[in-house]
Amino acid sequence: MTPSYRIVLLPGDGIGPEVVEEARLTLETVAARFGFDLQFETHLLGGCAIEAYGTSLPESTLAACRRADAVLLGAVGGPRWDNPQAPDRPERGLLALRKGLSLFANLRPVRLFPELLGASTLKEEVLQGVDLLVVRELTGGIYFGPRQEAGEDGHEAYDTMVYTRPEIERVVRVAAQAARERRRKLTSVDKANVLASSRLWRRVTTEVVTREFPDIELEHVLVDAMAMHLIRRPASFDVIVAENLFGDILTDEAAMLAGSMGMLPSASLGEGTLGLYEPIHGSAPDIAGKGIANPLATILSAAMLLRHSLGQEAAAQAIETAVAQALAAGYRTPDLAGVHGPDDRVEVVGTQAMGAVVRQFLSA
Ligand code: IPM
Ligand code: MG
C-alpha cells in the first residue's frame, strides 16, 4: 500500500505564503518520485488569523495540527500587528502552537554550502568545516514563565526564567542523542555564574550526560562567551544545547555563518513523531509579495519534515542534494546575489524560479 501522510500548511504572514508554496510543490515532486502520498490542508496562524478569527491561534488550526503527521510553517508577524498594547500578537500564536503541541526540542542545523562561503561576513578560513546543530529548548524558560506587563503607569514589568528538572532532562537527551549520531561532542550553554535556573540546567545536563551518554564529550560554556566563540571558532562545535531565549539569540547569530537567514531550516519536535517545521527567518514584510524571497530555508525545512516526521530519509536527502545542485549551478535569490567569484556564472532568480530549479534537479 502507498503510504499516505497528512501535512498541515501554515503559510502565515509576509513572505510565508510564497515560500511555503514552493516547499509544498517540492514535497509533491518528491512524493511522486519516492512513491508516497501527501494530503495538504492549509490553516491560519499569526496575523492573518487575527484578521480572520480575532485570534492568532484559532482552535481549528491547533486541532488540525494535532491530527496531522507534520506541520509546515512559513512565518508570522508584521508591522501591522506590532502595537504593543494589542491584546494578541502573531508571535503569541506561534508560541501557543509550540506549547500546545508540546514541541520542546527545536533543531536548528547550520550547514554551509561551499558556494555560499563568500556570503558570510566572516572570513572563509573561519568557516571551513562548520557543521553544527543547535538544539534549543522551546516550551519553557523566560518565554513561558510568570510575567507582568507594565501597567498604566509604565513603571515596572517582568518576565521569569523557570526550568524544572524534567524539562531540562528531555531536551538534553534529544541533544545528546543527536551528538551520538554526529561527532559526539555536546556544548551546553548557560549563564550559571549569574542565574539560578542556569545552575540547575548545568547540574541536570551533567547528570544526564554522565549517566546516560558517557560516550559523549560534554562542555559547558557561558552564553556571553558562546556568542564570541560561535564566530571565532564555529567549526569546533558539533551539537549545542541551550535554553529557549539563549537558543533564540544564538541561532540568529549562527545563521550568519551560513550567509543568509534565508538558508536555515528548523524542526520542532516533542515525544512523538509529530513535528513543526519552519525556516528560522521571519516574515520579511519589506519584501513580501515581491516574489524575491529565498524559499530554500523552507524547502530545507520540508526535507527535515520528511526525515523526522515521515521517516522518508531518502526523499529528505534528495531535496538537500537538489538544493545543493541549484546553488552549485549558480542560481541565487537576491539575498545571495552578491555572492560569487568574478568568474562564476550566477543567475539571479525569484522565489518561484528558485523553487522550479530545485524541482528540476529533483526530477532529473
Ligand atoms: C524564532 C523566532 C520566534 C521566537 C518569534 C517569532 C516568536 O524569533 O523562531 O526564532 O522567538 O521563538
Ligand atoms: Mg528567533
PDB file of C-alpha atoms and ligand atoms in Angstrom, residues 76-77 90-92 94-95 98 106 108 136 138 143 244-245 247-249 251-252 266 278-282, ligand 1:
ATOM      1  CA  VAL A  76       4.292  35.071  11.371  1.00  0.00           C
ATOM      2  CA  GLY A  77       4.232  38.766  12.206  1.00  0.00           C
ATOM      3  CA  PRO A  90       1.081  36.981  15.755  1.00  0.00           C
ATOM      4  CA  GLU A  91       4.087  35.701  17.729  1.00  0.00           C
ATOM      5  CA  ARG A  92       1.823  34.662  20.593  1.00  0.00           C
ATOM      6  CA  LEU A  94       3.359  30.629  17.267  1.00  0.00           C
ATOM      7  CA  LEU A  95       4.406  30.239  20.901  1.00  0.00           C
ATOM      8  CA  ARG A  98       4.677  25.125  20.008  1.00  0.00           C
ATOM      9  CA  ASN A 106      13.939  22.853  18.354  1.00  0.00           C
ATOM     10  CA  ARG A 108      18.463  24.217  14.011  1.00  0.00           C
ATOM     11  CA  ARG A 136      17.034  24.966  21.504  1.00  0.00           C
ATOM     12  CA  LEU A 138      11.303  25.574  23.048  1.00  0.00           C
ATOM     13  CA  TYR A 143       9.209  32.703  27.148  1.00  0.00           C
ATOM     14  CA  ASN A 244      14.852  28.946  24.945  1.00  0.00           C
ATOM     15  CA  LEU A 245      15.987  32.591  24.887  1.00  0.00           C
ATOM     16  CA  GLY A 247      18.941  29.449  21.745  1.00  0.00           C
ATOM     17  CA  ASP A 248      16.819  32.077  20.022  1.00  0.00           C
ATOM     18  CA  ILE A 249      19.599  34.630  20.127  1.00  0.00           C
ATOM     19  CA  THR A 251      20.659  30.846  16.226  1.00  0.00           C
ATOM     20  CA  ASP A 252      20.232  34.237  14.570  1.00  0.00           C
ATOM     21  CA  SER A 266      14.363  24.126  11.658  1.00  0.00           C
ATOM     22  CA  GLU A 278       9.781  26.254   9.751  1.00  0.00           C
ATOM     23  CA  PRO A 279      12.535  28.421   8.318  1.00  0.00           C
ATOM     24  CA  ILE A 280      14.252  30.372  11.079  1.00  0.00           C
ATOM     25  CA  HIS A 281      13.851  33.646   9.180  1.00  0.00           C
ATOM     26  CA  GLY A 282      10.896  35.891   9.868  1.00  0.00           C
TER      27      GLY A 282
HETATM   28  C1  IPM B   1      12.237  32.168  16.244  1.00  0.00           C
HETATM   29  C2  IPM B   1      11.524  33.489  16.322  1.00  0.00           C
HETATM   30  C3  IPM B   1      10.368  33.373  17.316  1.00  0.00           C
HETATM   31  C4  IPM B   1      10.956  33.068  18.675  1.00  0.00           C
HETATM   32  C5  IPM B   1       9.439  34.603  17.377  1.00  0.00           C
HETATM   33  C6  IPM B   1       8.850  34.906  16.022  1.00  0.00           C
HETATM   34  C7  IPM B   1       8.366  34.434  18.411  1.00  0.00           C
HETATM   35  O1  IPM B   1      12.395  34.501  16.654  1.00  0.00           O
HETATM   36  O2  IPM B   1      11.583  31.150  15.958  1.00  0.00           O
HETATM   37  O3  IPM B   1      13.442  32.147  16.461  1.00  0.00           O
HETATM   38  O4  IPM B   1      11.400  33.980  19.392  1.00  0.00           O
HETATM   39  O5  IPM B   1      10.983  31.893  19.046  1.00  0.00           O
END
